[in-house]
Amino acid sequence: MFTRIVKLTIKQEHISDFESLFERYKNDIRNQKGCKGLRLLHDKNDPRIFFTYSHWQLDADLENYRNSELFAVVWGTTKRYFDAKAEAWSVNEMVTLD
């Protein structure tokens, strides 16, 4: 399992649009095959910055989602709200202390 982290910088005037979009599709994304968790984080100091953290069982599961109609709708809409190019990382968990 691995985590996909995506940093999104949203234009100020589209923040509520983005939040509504995420709210609308969060369960559909979470219910994709191989998706084991989904979080939306919001920067404390810059209201334009959001991070999505999604946990995936296999690389193929993420790729299948990225090639889905759902992703085309969600990402296609989200890109229109960007104030900067998105940044993304796929990371393996090394240590967890809860």
PDB file of N, CA and C in Angstrom, residues 6-89:
ATOM      1  N   VAL A   6      -1.299  15.019  -3.181  1.00  0.00           N
ATOM      2  CA  VAL A   6      -1.421  16.005  -4.253  1.00  0.00           C
ATOM      3  C   VAL A   6      -1.645  17.371  -3.616  1.00  0.00           C
ATOM      4  N   LYS A   7      -0.783  18.317  -3.979  1.00  0.00           N
ATOM      5  CA  LYS A   7      -0.916  19.698  -3.515  1.00  0.00           C
ATOM      6  C   LYS A   7      -1.640  20.493  -4.593  1.00  0.00           C
ATOM      7  N   LEU A   8      -2.721  21.146  -4.187  1.00  0.00           N
ATOM      8  CA  LEU A   8      -3.548  21.930  -5.099  1.00  0.00           C
ATOM      9  C   LEU A   8      -3.597  23.371  -4.616  1.00  0.00           C
ATOM     10  N   THR A   9      -3.270  24.298  -5.490  1.00  0.00           N
ATOM     11  CA  THR A   9      -3.404  25.719  -5.181  1.00  0.00           C
ATOM     12  C   THR A   9      -4.570  26.240  -6.011  1.00  0.00           C
ATOM     13  N   ILE A  10      -5.610  26.641  -5.319  1.00  0.00           N
ATOM     14  CA  ILE A  10      -6.878  27.019  -5.949  1.00  0.00           C
ATOM     15  C   ILE A  10      -7.027  28.544  -5.948  1.00  0.00           C
ATOM     16  N   LYS A  11      -7.519  29.075  -7.043  1.00  0.00           N
ATOM     17  CA  LYS A  11      -7.793  30.512  -7.093  1.00  0.00           C
ATOM     18  C   LYS A  11      -8.780  30.871  -5.985  1.00  0.00           C
ATOM     19  N   GLN A  12      -8.529  31.990  -5.343  1.00  0.00           N
ATOM     20  CA  GLN A  12      -9.350  32.446  -4.212  1.00  0.00           C
ATOM     21  C   GLN A  12     -10.837  32.400  -4.546  1.00  0.00           C
ATOM     22  N   GLU A  13     -11.194  32.851  -5.729  1.00  0.00           N
ATOM     23  CA  GLU A  13     -12.609  32.928  -6.091  1.00  0.00           C
ATOM     24  C   GLU A  13     -13.246  31.560  -6.366  1.00  0.00           C
ATOM     25  N   HIS A  14     -12.429  30.504  -6.415  1.00  0.00           N
ATOM     26  CA  HIS A  14     -12.955  29.163  -6.690  1.00  0.00           C
ATOM     27  C   HIS A  14     -12.824  28.205  -5.507  1.00  0.00           C
ATOM     28  N   ILE A  15     -12.422  28.699  -4.347  1.00  0.00           N
ATOM     29  CA  ILE A  15     -12.255  27.827  -3.188  1.00  0.00           C
ATOM     30  C   ILE A  15     -13.558  27.110  -2.844  1.00  0.00           C
ATOM     31  N   SER A  16     -14.649  27.827  -2.766  1.00  0.00           N
ATOM     32  CA  SER A  16     -15.918  27.171  -2.411  1.00  0.00           C
ATOM     33  C   SER A  16     -16.365  26.209  -3.514  1.00  0.00           C
ATOM     34  N   ASP A  17     -16.070  26.540  -4.780  1.00  0.00           N
ATOM     35  CA  ASP A  17     -16.388  25.629  -5.885  1.00  0.00           C
ATOM     36  C   ASP A  17     -15.624  24.316  -5.722  1.00  0.00           C
ATOM     37  N   PHE A  18     -14.332  24.423  -5.408  1.00  0.00           N
ATOM     38  CA  PHE A  18     -13.512  23.229  -5.224  1.00  0.00           C
ATOM     39  C   PHE A  18     -14.017  22.407  -4.045  1.00  0.00           C
ATOM     40  N   GLU A  19     -14.311  23.055  -2.934  1.00  0.00           N
ATOM     41  CA  GLU A  19     -14.807  22.336  -1.755  1.00  0.00           C
ATOM     42  C   GLU A  19     -16.114  21.612  -2.069  1.00  0.00           C
ATOM     43  N   SER A  20     -16.981  22.250  -2.821  1.00  0.00           N
ATOM     44  CA  SER A  20     -18.246  21.618  -3.209  1.00  0.00           C
ATOM     45  C   SER A  20     -18.011  20.424  -4.130  1.00  0.00           C
ATOM     46  N   LEU A  21     -17.089  20.574  -5.057  1.00  0.00           N
ATOM     47  CA  LEU A  21     -16.753  19.482  -5.971  1.00  0.00           C
ATOM     48  C   LEU A  21     -16.221  18.279  -5.196  1.00  0.00           C
ATOM     49  N   PHE A  22     -15.295  18.531  -4.268  1.00  0.00           N
ATOM     50  CA  PHE A  22     -14.737  17.443  -3.476  1.00  0.00           C
ATOM     51  C   PHE A  22     -15.833  16.772  -2.655  1.00  0.00           C
ATOM     52  N   GLU A  23     -16.677  17.557  -2.039  1.00  0.00           N
ATOM     53  CA  GLU A  23     -17.778  17.011  -1.234  1.00  0.00           C
ATOM     54  C   GLU A  23     -18.680  16.125  -2.089  1.00  0.00           C
ATOM     55  N   ARG A  24     -18.943  16.550  -3.299  1.00  0.00           N
ATOM     56  CA  ARG A  24     -19.831  15.799  -4.187  1.00  0.00           C
ATOM     57  C   ARG A  24     -19.247  14.445  -4.577  1.00  0.00           C
ATOM     58  N   TYR A  25     -17.932  14.386  -4.811  1.00  0.00           N
ATOM     59  CA  TYR A  25     -17.318  13.186  -5.363  1.00  0.00           C
ATOM     60  C   TYR A  25     -16.466  12.384  -4.383  1.00  0.00           C
ATOM     61  N   LYS A  26     -16.316  12.818  -3.145  1.00  0.00           N
ATOM     62  CA  LYS A  26     -15.402  12.157  -2.202  1.00  0.00           C
ATOM     63  C   LYS A  26     -15.739  10.685  -1.997  1.00  0.00           C
ATOM     64  N   ASN A  27     -17.000  10.348  -1.866  1.00  0.00           N
ATOM     65  CA  ASN A  27     -17.355   8.941  -1.663  1.00  0.00           C
ATOM     66  C   ASN A  27     -17.120   8.105  -2.908  1.00  0.00           C
ATOM     67  N   ASP A  28     -17.358   8.678  -4.074  1.00  0.00           N
ATOM     68  CA  ASP A  28     -17.093   7.958  -5.318  1.00  0.00           C
ATOM     69  C   ASP A  28     -15.595   7.667  -5.460  1.00  0.00           C
ATOM     70  N   ILE A  29     -14.770   8.643  -5.107  1.00  0.00           N
ATOM     71  CA  ILE A  29     -13.317   8.438  -5.168  1.00  0.00           C
ATOM     72  C   ILE A  29     -12.914   7.374  -4.149  1.00  0.00           C
ATOM     73  N   ARG A  30     -13.385   7.516  -2.929  1.00  0.00           N
ATOM     74  CA  ARG A  30     -13.027   6.574  -1.860  1.00  0.00           C
ATOM     75  C   ARG A  30     -13.453   5.152  -2.186  1.00  0.00           C
ATOM     76  N   ASN A  31     -14.535   4.986  -2.932  1.00  0.00           N
ATOM     77  CA  ASN A  31     -15.045   3.661  -3.262  1.00  0.00           C
ATOM     78  C   ASN A  31     -14.429   3.055  -4.519  1.00  0.00           C
ATOM     79  N   GLN A  32     -13.424   3.726  -5.084  1.00  0.00           N
ATOM     80  CA  GLN A  32     -12.717   3.142  -6.221  1.00  0.00           C
ATOM     81  C   GLN A  32     -11.970   1.887  -5.773  1.00  0.00           C
ATOM     82  N   LYS A  33     -11.891   0.903  -6.641  1.00  0.00           N
ATOM     83  CA  LYS A  33     -11.183  -0.340  -6.319  1.00  0.00           C
ATOM     84  C   LYS A  33      -9.755  -0.020  -5.879  1.00  0.00           C
ATOM     85  N   GLY A  34      -9.377  -0.526  -4.720  1.00  0.00           N
ATOM     86  CA  GLY A  34      -8.019  -0.352  -4.214  1.00  0.00           C
ATOM     87  C   GLY A  34      -7.783   0.893  -3.391  1.00  0.00           C
ATOM     88  N   CYS A  35      -8.759   1.817  -3.348  1.00  0.00           N
ATOM     89  CA  CYS A  35      -8.597   3.017  -2.523  1.00  0.00           C
ATOM     90  C   CYS A  35      -8.949   2.658  -1.088  1.00  0.00           C
ATOM     91  N   LYS A  36      -7.982   2.807  -0.191  1.00  0.00           N
ATOM     92  CA  LYS A  36      -8.148   2.397   1.201  1.00  0.00           C
ATOM     93  C   LYS A  36      -8.385   3.574   2.147  1.00  0.00           C
ATOM     94  N   GLY A  37      -8.351   4.799   1.623  1.00  0.00           N
ATOM     95  CA  GLY A  37      -8.603   5.967   2.448  1.00  0.00           C
ATOM     96  C   GLY A  37      -8.423   7.233   1.652  1.00  0.00           C
ATOM     97  N   LEU A  38      -9.085   8.285   2.078  1.00  0.00           N
ATOM     98  CA  LEU A  38      -9.031   9.566   1.376  1.00  0.00           C
ATOM     99  C   LEU A  38      -9.168  10.684   2.400  1.00  0.00           C
ATOM    100  N   ARG A  39      -8.309  11.678   2.282  1.00  0.00           N
ATOM    101  CA  ARG A  39      -8.365  12.857   3.147  1.00  0.00           C
ATOM    102  C   ARG A  39      -8.197  14.114   2.304  1.00  0.00           C
ATOM    103  N   LEU A  40      -8.850  15.170   2.744  1.00  0.00           N
ATOM    104  CA  LEU A  40      -8.633  16.499   2.190  1.00  0.00           C
ATOM    105  C   LEU A  40      -8.119  17.370   3.323  1.00  0.00           C
ATOM    106  N   LEU A  41      -6.968  17.970   3.129  1.00  0.00           N
ATOM    107  CA  LEU A  41      -6.365  18.843   4.125  1.00  0.00           C
ATOM    108  C   LEU A  41      -6.312  20.257   3.576  1.00  0.00           C
ATOM    109  N   HIS A  42      -6.386  21.237   4.475  1.00  0.00           N
ATOM    110  CA  HIS A  42      -6.415  22.654   4.091  1.00  0.00           C
ATOM    111  C   HIS A  42      -5.313  23.379   4.848  1.00  0.00           C
ATOM    112  N   ASP A  43      -4.475  24.091   4.137  1.00  0.00           N
ATOM    113  CA  ASP A  43      -3.368  24.815   4.755  1.00  0.00           C
ATOM    114  C   ASP A  43      -3.897  25.834   5.764  1.00  0.00           C
ATOM    115  N   LYS A  44      -3.238  25.918   6.903  1.00  0.00           N
ATOM    116  CA  LYS A  44      -3.677  26.835   7.963  1.00  0.00           C
ATOM    117  C   LYS A  44      -3.374  28.293   7.648  1.00  0.00           C
ATOM    118  N   ASN A  45      -2.372  28.540   6.810  1.00  0.00           N
ATOM    119  CA  ASN A  45      -1.942  29.913   6.572  1.00  0.00           C
ATOM    120  C   ASN A  45      -2.320  30.470   5.204  1.00  0.00           C
ATOM    121  N   ASP A  46      -2.507  29.603   4.245  1.00  0.00           N
ATOM    122  CA  ASP A  46      -2.859  30.047   2.895  1.00  0.00           C
ATOM    123  C   ASP A  46      -4.146  29.338   2.484  1.00  0.00           C
ATOM    124  N   PRO A  47      -5.267  30.045   2.450  1.00  0.00           N
ATOM    125  CA  PRO A  47      -6.550  29.397   2.176  1.00  0.00           C
ATOM    126  C   PRO A  47      -6.664  28.834   0.766  1.00  0.00           C
ATOM    127  N   ARG A  48      -5.723  29.170  -0.097  1.00  0.00           N
ATOM    128  CA  ARG A  48      -5.766  28.656  -1.468  1.00  0.00           C
ATOM    129  C   ARG A  48      -5.175  27.252  -1.591  1.00  0.00           C
ATOM    130  N   ILE A  49      -4.460  26.785  -0.569  1.00  0.00           N
ATOM    131  CA  ILE A  49      -3.722  25.525  -0.675  1.00  0.00           C
ATOM    132  C   ILE A  49      -4.460  24.389   0.023  1.00  0.00           C
ATOM    133  N   PHE A  50      -4.634  23.309  -0.743  1.00  0.00           N
ATOM    134  CA  PHE A  50      -5.238  22.074  -0.261  1.00  0.00           C
ATOM    135  C   PHE A  50      -4.299  20.916  -0.581  1.00  0.00           C
ATOM    136  N   PHE A  51      -4.430  19.855   0.187  1.00  0.00           N
ATOM    137  CA  PHE A  51      -3.711  18.611  -0.082  1.00  0.00           C
ATOM    138  C   PHE A  51      -4.709  17.472  -0.060  1.00  0.00           C
ATOM    139  N   THR A  52      -4.623  16.591  -1.036  1.00  0.00           N
ATOM    140  CA  THR A  52      -5.369  15.342  -0.954  1.00  0.00           C
ATOM    141  C   THR A  52      -4.380  14.242  -0.608  1.00  0.00           C
ATOM    142  N   TYR A  53      -4.781  13.385   0.317  1.00  0.00           N
ATOM    143  CA  TYR A  53      -4.023  12.191   0.694  1.00  0.00           C
ATOM    144  C   TYR A  53      -4.930  11.006   0.386  1.00  0.00           C
ATOM    145  N   SER A  54      -4.518  10.168  -0.521  1.00  0.00           N
ATOM    146  CA  SER A  54      -5.284   8.956  -0.801  1.00  0.00           C
ATOM    147  C   SER A  54      -4.362   7.757  -0.642  1.00  0.00           C
ATOM    148  N   HIS A  55      -4.909   6.702  -0.078  1.00  0.00           N
ATOM    149  CA  HIS A  55      -4.151   5.486   0.183  1.00  0.00           C
ATOM    150  C   HIS A  55      -4.619   4.415  -0.803  1.00  0.00           C
ATOM    151  N   TRP A  56      -3.653   3.802  -1.491  1.00  0.00           N
ATOM    152  CA  TRP A  56      -3.960   2.839  -2.549  1.00  0.00           C
ATOM    153  C   TRP A  56      -3.279   1.510  -2.285  1.00  0.00           C
ATOM    154  N   GLN A  57      -4.004   0.446  -2.589  1.00  0.00           N
ATOM    155  CA  GLN A  57      -3.471  -0.894  -2.407  1.00  0.00           C
ATOM    156  C   GLN A  57      -2.349  -1.167  -3.406  1.00  0.00           C
ATOM    157  N   LEU A  58      -2.590  -0.872  -4.685  1.00  0.00           N
ATOM    158  CA  LEU A  58      -1.631  -1.165  -5.754  1.00  0.00           C
ATOM    159  C   LEU A  58      -1.468   0.028  -6.682  1.00  0.00           C
ATOM    160  N   ASP A  59      -0.310   0.129  -7.307  1.00  0.00           N
ATOM    161  CA  ASP A  59      -0.100   1.161  -8.329  1.00  0.00           C
ATOM    162  C   ASP A  59      -1.174   1.064  -9.409  1.00  0.00           C
ATOM    163  N   ALA A  60      -1.515  -0.167  -9.801  1.00  0.00           N
ATOM    164  CA  ALA A  60      -2.518  -0.369 -10.849  1.00  0.00           C
ATOM    165  C   ALA A  60      -3.876   0.191 -10.450  1.00  0.00           C
ATOM    166  N   ASP A  61      -4.201   0.140  -9.155  1.00  0.00           N
ATOM    167  CA  ASP A  61      -5.482   0.693  -8.702  1.00  0.00           C
ATOM    168  C   ASP A  61      -5.539   2.200  -8.918  1.00  0.00           C
ATOM    169  N   LEU A  62      -4.457   2.890  -8.578  1.00  0.00           N
ATOM    170  CA  LEU A  62      -4.408   4.335  -8.806  1.00  0.00           C
ATOM    171  C   LEU A  62      -4.469   4.633 -10.298  1.00  0.00           C
ATOM    172  N   GLU A  63      -3.727   3.877 -11.088  1.00  0.00           N
ATOM    173  CA  GLU A  63      -3.739   4.099 -12.540  1.00  0.00           C
ATOM    174  C   GLU A  63      -5.125   3.854 -13.122  1.00  0.00           C
ATOM    175  N   ASN A  64      -5.813   2.838 -12.651  1.00  0.00           N
ATOM    176  CA  ASN A  64      -7.175   2.583 -13.137  1.00  0.00           C
ATOM    177  C   ASN A  64      -8.094   3.754 -12.795  1.00  0.00           C
ATOM    178  N   TYR A  65      -7.956   4.299 -11.585  1.00  0.00           N
ATOM    179  CA  TYR A  65      -8.739   5.475 -11.222  1.00  0.00           C
ATOM    180  C   TYR A  65      -8.379   6.654 -12.123  1.00  0.00           C
ATOM    181  N   ARG A  66      -7.080   6.865 -12.346  1.00  0.00           N
ATOM    182  CA  ARG A  66      -6.648   8.001 -13.163  1.00  0.00           C
ATOM    183  C   ARG A  66      -7.096   7.884 -14.616  1.00  0.00           C
ATOM    184  N   ASN A  67      -7.437   6.685 -15.051  1.00  0.00           N
ATOM    185  CA  ASN A  67      -7.930   6.468 -16.413  1.00  0.00           C
ATOM    186  C   ASN A  67      -9.444   6.324 -16.467  1.00  0.00           C
ATOM    187  N   SER A  68     -10.112   6.605 -15.358  1.00  0.00           N
ATOM    188  CA  SER A  68     -11.569   6.428 -15.291  1.00  0.00           C
ATOM    189  C   SER A  68     -12.318   7.687 -15.728  1.00  0.00           C
ATOM    190  N   GLU A  69     -13.578   7.493 -16.013  1.00  0.00           N
ATOM    191  CA  GLU A  69     -14.464   8.614 -16.348  1.00  0.00           C
ATOM    192  C   GLU A  69     -14.623   9.543 -15.143  1.00  0.00           C
ATOM    193  N   LEU A  70     -14.681   8.963 -13.948  1.00  0.00           N
ATOM    194  CA  LEU A  70     -14.794   9.757 -12.723  1.00  0.00           C
ATOM    195  C   LEU A  70     -13.617  10.721 -12.599  1.00  0.00           C
ATOM    196  N   PHE A  71     -12.408  10.219 -12.786  1.00  0.00           N
ATOM    197  CA  PHE A  71     -11.231  11.079 -12.698  1.00  0.00           C
ATOM    198  C   PHE A  71     -11.285  12.174 -13.761  1.00  0.00           C
ATOM    199  N   ALA A  72     -11.703  11.839 -14.966  1.00  0.00           N
ATOM    200  CA  ALA A  72     -11.791  12.838 -16.037  1.00  0.00           C
ATOM    201  C   ALA A  72     -12.704  13.989 -15.636  1.00  0.00           C
ATOM    202  N   VAL A  73     -13.817  13.674 -14.999  1.00  0.00           N
ATOM    203  CA  VAL A  73     -14.751  14.710 -14.557  1.00  0.00           C
ATOM    204  C   VAL A  73     -14.151  15.526 -13.417  1.00  0.00           C
ATOM    205  N   VAL A  74     -13.672  14.834 -12.376  1.00  0.00           N
ATOM    206  CA  VAL A  74     -13.174  15.526 -11.182  1.00  0.00           C
ATOM    207  C   VAL A  74     -11.932  16.346 -11.509  1.00  0.00           C
ATOM    208  N   TRP A  75     -10.944  15.734 -12.152  1.00  0.00           N
ATOM    209  CA  TRP A  75      -9.693  16.436 -12.440  1.00  0.00           C
ATOM    210  C   TRP A  75      -9.911  17.513 -13.492  1.00  0.00           C
ATOM    211  N   GLY A  76     -10.731  17.222 -14.493  1.00  0.00           N
ATOM    212  CA  GLY A  76     -11.013  18.219 -15.527  1.00  0.00           C
ATOM    213  C   GLY A  76     -11.626  19.488 -14.954  1.00  0.00           C
ATOM    214  N   THR A  77     -12.521  19.335 -13.999  1.00  0.00           N
ATOM    215  CA  THR A  77     -13.136  20.490 -13.349  1.00  0.00           C
ATOM    216  C   THR A  77     -12.153  21.172 -12.418  1.00  0.00           C
ATOM    217  N   THR A  78     -11.431  20.383 -11.607  1.00  0.00           N
ATOM    218  CA  THR A  78     -10.488  20.941 -10.642  1.00  0.00           C
ATOM    219  C   THR A  78      -9.425  21.783 -11.328  1.00  0.00           C
ATOM    220  N   LYS A  79      -8.924  21.326 -12.457  1.00  0.00           N
ATOM    221  CA  LYS A  79      -7.865  22.063 -13.170  1.00  0.00           C
ATOM    222  C   LYS A  79      -8.291  23.479 -13.538  1.00  0.00           C
ATOM    223  N   ARG A  80      -9.565  23.670 -13.770  1.00  0.00           N
ATOM    224  CA  ARG A  80     -10.053  25.021 -14.117  1.00  0.00           C
ATOM    225  C   ARG A  80      -9.955  25.973 -12.933  1.00  0.00           C
ATOM    226  N   TYR A  81      -9.838  25.442 -11.735  1.00  0.00           N
ATOM    227  CA  TYR A  81      -9.765  26.257 -10.523  1.00  0.00           C
ATOM    228  C   TYR A  81      -8.330  26.577 -10.094  1.00  0.00           C
ATOM    229  N   PHE A  82      -7.344  26.000 -10.764  1.00  0.00           N
ATOM    230  CA  PHE A  82      -5.953  26.136 -10.336  1.00  0.00           C
ATOM    231  C   PHE A  82      -5.428  27.563 -10.407  1.00  0.00           C
ATOM    232  N   ASP A  83      -4.648  27.913  -9.384  1.00  0.00           N
ATOM    233  CA  ASP A  83      -3.885  29.154  -9.368  1.00  0.00           C
ATOM    234  C   ASP A  83      -2.406  28.864  -9.594  1.00  0.00           C
ATOM    235  N   ALA A  84      -2.034  27.581  -9.539  1.00  0.00           N
ATOM    236  CA  ALA A  84      -0.669  27.119  -9.794  1.00  0.00           C
ATOM    237  C   ALA A  84      -0.758  25.657 -10.210  1.00  0.00           C
ATOM    238  N   LYS A  85       0.259  25.191 -10.867  1.00  0.00           N
ATOM    239  CA  LYS A  85       0.309  23.799 -11.294  1.00  0.00           C
ATOM    240  C   LYS A  85       0.284  22.878 -10.066  1.00  0.00           C
ATOM    241  N   ALA A  86      -0.491  21.805 -10.164  1.00  0.00           N
ATOM    242  CA  ALA A  86      -0.557  20.828  -9.069  1.00  0.00           C
ATOM    243  C   ALA A  86       0.786  20.104  -8.940  1.00  0.00           C
ATOM    244  N   GLU A  87       1.080  19.687  -7.711  1.00  0.00           N
ATOM    245  CA  GLU A  87       2.265  18.876  -7.442  1.00  0.00           C
ATOM    246  C   GLU A  87       1.779  17.568  -6.837  1.00  0.00           C
ATOM    247  N   ALA A  88       2.439  16.453  -7.192  1.00  0.00           N
ATOM    248  CA  ALA A  88       1.987  15.161  -6.692  1.00  0.00           C
ATOM    249  C   ALA A  88       3.174  14.259  -6.375  1.00  0.00           C
ATOM    250  N   TRP A  89       2.971  13.439  -5.338  1.00  0.00           N
ATOM    251  CA  TRP A  89       3.975  12.476  -4.915  1.00  0.00           C
ATOM    252  C   TRP A  89       3.284  11.166  -4.567  1.00  0.00           C
TER     253      TRP A  89
END
